[in-house]
CSV table of C-alpha atoms in Angstrom, one decimal:
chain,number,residue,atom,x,y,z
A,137,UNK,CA,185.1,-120.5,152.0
A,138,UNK,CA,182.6,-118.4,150.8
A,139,UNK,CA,179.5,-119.3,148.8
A,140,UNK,CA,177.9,-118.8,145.3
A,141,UNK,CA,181.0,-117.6,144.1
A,142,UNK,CA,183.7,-118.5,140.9
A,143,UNK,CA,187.6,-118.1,141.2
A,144,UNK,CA,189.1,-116.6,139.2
A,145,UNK,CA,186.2,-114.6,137.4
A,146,UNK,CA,187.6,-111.3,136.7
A,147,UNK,CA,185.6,-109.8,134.2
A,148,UNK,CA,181.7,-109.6,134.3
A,149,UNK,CA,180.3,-108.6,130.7
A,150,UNK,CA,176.6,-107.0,131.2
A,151,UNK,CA,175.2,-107.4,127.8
A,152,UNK,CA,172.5,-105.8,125.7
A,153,UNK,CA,169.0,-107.6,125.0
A,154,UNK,CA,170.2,-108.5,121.5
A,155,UNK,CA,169.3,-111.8,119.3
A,156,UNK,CA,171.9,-111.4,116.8
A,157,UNK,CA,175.2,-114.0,115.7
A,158,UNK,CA,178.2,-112.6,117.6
A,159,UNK,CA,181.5,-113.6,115.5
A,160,UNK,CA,184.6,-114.4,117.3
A,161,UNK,CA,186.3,-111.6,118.6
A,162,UNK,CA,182.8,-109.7,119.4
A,163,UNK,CA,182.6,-108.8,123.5
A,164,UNK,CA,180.2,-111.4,123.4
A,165,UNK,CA,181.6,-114.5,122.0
A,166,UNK,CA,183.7,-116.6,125.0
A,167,UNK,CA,185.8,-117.8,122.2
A,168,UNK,CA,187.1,-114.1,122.0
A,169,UNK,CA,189.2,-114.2,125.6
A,170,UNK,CA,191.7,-116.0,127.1
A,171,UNK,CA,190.3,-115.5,130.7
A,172,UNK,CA,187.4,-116.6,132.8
A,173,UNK,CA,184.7,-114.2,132.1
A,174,UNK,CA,181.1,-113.9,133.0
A,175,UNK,CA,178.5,-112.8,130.7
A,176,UNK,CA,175.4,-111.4,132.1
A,177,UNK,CA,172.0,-109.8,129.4
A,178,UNK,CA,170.2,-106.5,131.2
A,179,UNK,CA,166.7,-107.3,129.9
A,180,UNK,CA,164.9,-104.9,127.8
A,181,UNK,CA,168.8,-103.5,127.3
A,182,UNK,CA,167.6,-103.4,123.7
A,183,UNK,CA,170.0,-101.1,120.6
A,184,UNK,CA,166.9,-98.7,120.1
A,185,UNK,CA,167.0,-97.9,123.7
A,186,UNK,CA,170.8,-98.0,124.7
A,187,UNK,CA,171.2,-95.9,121.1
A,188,UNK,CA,169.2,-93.6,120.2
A,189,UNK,CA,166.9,-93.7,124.1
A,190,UNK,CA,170.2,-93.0,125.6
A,191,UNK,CA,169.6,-95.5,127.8
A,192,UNK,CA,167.0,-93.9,130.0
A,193,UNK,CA,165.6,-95.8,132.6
A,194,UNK,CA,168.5,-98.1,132.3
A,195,UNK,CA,170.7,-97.6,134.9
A,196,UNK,CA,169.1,-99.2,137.9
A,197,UNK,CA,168.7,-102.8,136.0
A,198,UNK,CA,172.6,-102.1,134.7
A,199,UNK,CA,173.5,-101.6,138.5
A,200,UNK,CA,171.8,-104.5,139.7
A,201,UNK,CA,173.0,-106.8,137.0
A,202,UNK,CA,177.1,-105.5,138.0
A,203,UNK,CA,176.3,-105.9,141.7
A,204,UNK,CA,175.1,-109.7,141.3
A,205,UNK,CA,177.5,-110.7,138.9
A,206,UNK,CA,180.2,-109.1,142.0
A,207,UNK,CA,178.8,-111.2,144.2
A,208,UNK,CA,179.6,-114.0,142.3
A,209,UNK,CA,183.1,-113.2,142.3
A,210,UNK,CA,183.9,-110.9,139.4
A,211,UNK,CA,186.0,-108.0,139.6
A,212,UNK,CA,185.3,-106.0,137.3
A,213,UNK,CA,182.8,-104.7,134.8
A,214,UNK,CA,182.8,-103.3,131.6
A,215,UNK,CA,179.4,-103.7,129.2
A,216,UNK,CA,178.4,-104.5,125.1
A,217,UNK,CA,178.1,-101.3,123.9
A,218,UNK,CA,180.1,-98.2,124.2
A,219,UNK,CA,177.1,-95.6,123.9
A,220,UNK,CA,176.8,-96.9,127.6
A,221,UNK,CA,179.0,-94.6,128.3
A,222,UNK,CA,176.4,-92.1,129.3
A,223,UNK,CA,176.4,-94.1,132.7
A,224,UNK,CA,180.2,-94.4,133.5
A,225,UNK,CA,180.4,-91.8,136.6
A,226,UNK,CA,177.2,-93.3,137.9
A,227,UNK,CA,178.0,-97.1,137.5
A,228,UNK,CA,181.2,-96.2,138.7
A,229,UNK,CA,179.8,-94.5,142.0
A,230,UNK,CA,177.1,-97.7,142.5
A,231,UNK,CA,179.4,-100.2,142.0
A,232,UNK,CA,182.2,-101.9,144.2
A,233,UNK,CA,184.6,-103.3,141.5
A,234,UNK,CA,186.4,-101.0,139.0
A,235,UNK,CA,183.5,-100.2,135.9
A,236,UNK,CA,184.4,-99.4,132.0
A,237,UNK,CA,181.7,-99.0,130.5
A,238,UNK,CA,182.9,-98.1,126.9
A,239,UNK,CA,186.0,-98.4,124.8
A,240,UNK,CA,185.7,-94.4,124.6
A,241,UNK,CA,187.0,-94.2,127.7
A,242,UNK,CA,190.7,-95.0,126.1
A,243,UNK,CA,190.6,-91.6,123.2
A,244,UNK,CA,192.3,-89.2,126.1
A,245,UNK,CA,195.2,-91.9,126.3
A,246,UNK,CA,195.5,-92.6,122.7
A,247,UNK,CA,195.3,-89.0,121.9
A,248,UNK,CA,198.2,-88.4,124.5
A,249,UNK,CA,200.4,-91.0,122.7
A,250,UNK,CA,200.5,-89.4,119.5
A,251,UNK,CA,202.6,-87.2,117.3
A,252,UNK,CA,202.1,-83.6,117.2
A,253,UNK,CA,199.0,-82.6,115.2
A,254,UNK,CA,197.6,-86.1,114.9
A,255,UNK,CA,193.9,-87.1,116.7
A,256,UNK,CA,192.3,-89.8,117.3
A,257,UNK,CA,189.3,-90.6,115.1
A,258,UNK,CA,186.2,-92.8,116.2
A,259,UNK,CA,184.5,-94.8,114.4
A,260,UNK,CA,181.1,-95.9,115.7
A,261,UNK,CA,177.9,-97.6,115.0
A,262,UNK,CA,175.4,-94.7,114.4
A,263,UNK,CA,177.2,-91.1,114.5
A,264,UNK,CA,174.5,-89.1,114.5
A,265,UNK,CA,173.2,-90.9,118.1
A,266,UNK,CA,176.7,-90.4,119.6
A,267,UNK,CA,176.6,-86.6,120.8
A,268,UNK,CA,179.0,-84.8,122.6
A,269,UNK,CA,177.1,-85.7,126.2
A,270,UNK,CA,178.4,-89.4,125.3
A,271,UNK,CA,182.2,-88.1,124.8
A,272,UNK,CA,181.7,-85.6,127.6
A,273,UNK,CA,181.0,-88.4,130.1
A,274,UNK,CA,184.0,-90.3,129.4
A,275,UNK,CA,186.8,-87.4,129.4
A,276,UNK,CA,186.4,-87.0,125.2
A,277,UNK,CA,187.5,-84.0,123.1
A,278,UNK,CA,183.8,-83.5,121.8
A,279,UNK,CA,185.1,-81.7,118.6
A,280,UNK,CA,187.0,-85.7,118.0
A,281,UNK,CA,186.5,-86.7,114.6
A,282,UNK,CA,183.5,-89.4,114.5
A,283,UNK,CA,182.4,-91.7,111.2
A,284,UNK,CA,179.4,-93.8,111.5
A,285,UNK,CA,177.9,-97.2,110.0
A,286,UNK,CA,175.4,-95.8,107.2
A,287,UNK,CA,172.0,-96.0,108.3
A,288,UNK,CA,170.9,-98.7,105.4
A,289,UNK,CA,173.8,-100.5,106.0
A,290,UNK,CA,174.0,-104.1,106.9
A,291,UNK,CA,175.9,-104.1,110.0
A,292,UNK,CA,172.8,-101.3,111.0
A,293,UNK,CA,170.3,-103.9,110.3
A,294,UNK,CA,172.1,-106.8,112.1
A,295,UNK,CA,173.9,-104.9,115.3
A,296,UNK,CA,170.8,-102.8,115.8
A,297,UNK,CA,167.9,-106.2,115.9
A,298,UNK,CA,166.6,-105.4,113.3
A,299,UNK,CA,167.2,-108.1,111.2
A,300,UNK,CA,169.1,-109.6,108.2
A,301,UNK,CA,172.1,-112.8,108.1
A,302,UNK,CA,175.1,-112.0,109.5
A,303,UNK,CA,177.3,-112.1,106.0
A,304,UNK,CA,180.7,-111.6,107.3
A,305,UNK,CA,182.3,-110.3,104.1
A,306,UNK,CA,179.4,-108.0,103.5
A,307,UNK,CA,180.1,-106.5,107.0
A,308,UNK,CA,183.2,-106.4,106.9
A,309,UNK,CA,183.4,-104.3,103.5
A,310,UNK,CA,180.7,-102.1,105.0
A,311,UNK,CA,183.3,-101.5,108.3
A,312,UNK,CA,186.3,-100.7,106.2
A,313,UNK,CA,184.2,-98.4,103.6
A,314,UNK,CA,183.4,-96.1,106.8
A,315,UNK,CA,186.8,-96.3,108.5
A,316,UNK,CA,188.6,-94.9,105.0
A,317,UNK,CA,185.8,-92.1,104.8
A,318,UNK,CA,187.1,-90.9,108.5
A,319,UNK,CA,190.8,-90.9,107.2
A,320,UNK,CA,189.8,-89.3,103.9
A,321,UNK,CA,187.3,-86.5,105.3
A,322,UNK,CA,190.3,-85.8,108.7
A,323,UNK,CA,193.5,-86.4,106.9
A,324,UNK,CA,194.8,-85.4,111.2
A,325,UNK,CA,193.1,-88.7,112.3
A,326,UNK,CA,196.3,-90.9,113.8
A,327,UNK,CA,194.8,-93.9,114.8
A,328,UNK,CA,191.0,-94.9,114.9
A,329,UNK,CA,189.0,-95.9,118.1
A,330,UNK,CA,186.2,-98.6,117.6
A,331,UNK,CA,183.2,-97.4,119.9
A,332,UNK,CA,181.2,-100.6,118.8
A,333,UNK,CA,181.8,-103.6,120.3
A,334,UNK,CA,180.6,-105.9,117.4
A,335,UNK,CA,183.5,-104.0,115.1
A,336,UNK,CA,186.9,-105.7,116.8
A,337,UNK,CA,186.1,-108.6,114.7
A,338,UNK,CA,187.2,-106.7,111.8
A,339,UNK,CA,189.8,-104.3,113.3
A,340,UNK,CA,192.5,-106.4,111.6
A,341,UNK,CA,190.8,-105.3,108.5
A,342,UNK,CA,190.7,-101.7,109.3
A,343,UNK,CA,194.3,-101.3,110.1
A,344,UNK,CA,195.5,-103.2,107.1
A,345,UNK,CA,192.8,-100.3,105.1
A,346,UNK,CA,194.0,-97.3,106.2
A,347,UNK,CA,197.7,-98.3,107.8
A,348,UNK,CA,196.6,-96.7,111.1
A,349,UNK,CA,196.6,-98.1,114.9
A,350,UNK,CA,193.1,-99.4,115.9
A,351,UNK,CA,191.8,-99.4,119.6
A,352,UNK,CA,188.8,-101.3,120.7
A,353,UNK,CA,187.3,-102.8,123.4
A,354,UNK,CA,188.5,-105.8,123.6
A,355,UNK,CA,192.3,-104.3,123.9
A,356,UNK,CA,191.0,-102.4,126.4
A,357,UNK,CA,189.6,-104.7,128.3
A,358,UNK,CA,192.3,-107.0,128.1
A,359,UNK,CA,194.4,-104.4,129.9
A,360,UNK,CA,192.3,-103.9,132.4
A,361,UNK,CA,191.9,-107.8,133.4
A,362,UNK,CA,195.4,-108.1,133.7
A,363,UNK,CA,195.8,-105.3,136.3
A,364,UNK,CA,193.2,-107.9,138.3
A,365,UNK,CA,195.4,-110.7,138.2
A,366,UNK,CA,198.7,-109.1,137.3
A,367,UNK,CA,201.8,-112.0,136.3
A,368,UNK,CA,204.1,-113.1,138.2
A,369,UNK,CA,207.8,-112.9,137.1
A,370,UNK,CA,210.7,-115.5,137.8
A,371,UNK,CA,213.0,-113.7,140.4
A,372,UNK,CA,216.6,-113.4,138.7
């Protein structure tokens, strides 16, 4: 038998340095999945510097963090905020386990799935910090439509540390205002991709808004913890 390790753990969750209330259905609330996983903070993994520092100096503590949380049994490794994505192909080449570092990495499948002349839109915590290097990395049409979070807005302030009370309906009107300004300003947008990992709590909101499919993180990751531990079906 081996040692120091959990059964059963298939998804390790390395998570920003971040104070903040994380509502149900956030990455980093346990009550949000329905399978083991193992949480895991990358200290000094701060918003400022995953955000706008694209996440220099970052990637050895993000390695490190993956590899120990593999040796304690977890197969696979995805992380609390999609700007991450600027270290997909090296976390991916470091690590042992499958890595997904950001829901971005689903806008080539989405965009595959629908009609003719439709796109997928993404809506993100700060648009102005997610460049075309961030969509690159991840396989991403970098002319994708994008609609951000308003700088003075409350989910800004909260999601970014730097303060305020976590006023659900507050946020959640904040969220919806900025997914109907992506339909509004690209009319083409199909169905709208949540980069931020603290939005799934409201995506239920956003689809019943705009009437349009809404991807996130934690469907995404959903999907890929059931190819760990794929079911097993009665025979006949």
């Amino acid at each position: 038998m081996r040692r120091g390790t959990v059964d059963d753990l298939r998804i390790g969750v390395l998570m920003l340095d971040t104070p903040f209330r994380r509502l149900p259905g956030d990455i980093g609330n346990a009550r949000t999945w329905d399978f083991p996983v193992q949480f895991r903070v990358v200290k000094g993994a701060d918003p400022a510097r995953v955000v706008h520092g694209e996440a220099k100096g970052l990637l050895q503590p993000f390695v490190d963090a993956a590899l120990d949380m593999v040796a304690a049994g977890v197969r696979g490794i995805t992380t609390s905020c999609g700007f991450l994505a600027l270290l997909q192909r090296e976390m991916a080449a470091a690590l042992p386990v499958p890595v997904a570092t950001s829901s971005l990495l689903q806008a080539p499948v989405i965009e595959a799935m629908l009609p003719a002349g439709r796109r997928v839109g993404i809506l993100t915590f700060a648009a102005e910090a997610l460049t075309e290097r961030h969509l690159a990395a991840v396989g991403v049409r970098t002319d994708t439509p994008i609609e951000g979070l308003p700088p003075d807005s409350l989910f800004r302030s909260v999601y970014g540390a730097k303060g305020g009370e976590s006023d659900i309906d507050r946020l959640e009107a904040e969220v919806v205002a900025a997914a109907r300004r992506l339909v509004d300003k690209h009319p083409e947008v199909g169905a709208i991709l949540c980069e931020c990992t603290n939005l799934p709590p409201h995506a239920a909101a956003i689809a019943a808004a705009t009437g349009l499919p809404v991807f996130d993180i934690i469907g995404f990751i959903d999907w890929f913890a059931r190819s760990l531990a794929p079911p097993a079906y009665p025979r006949g």
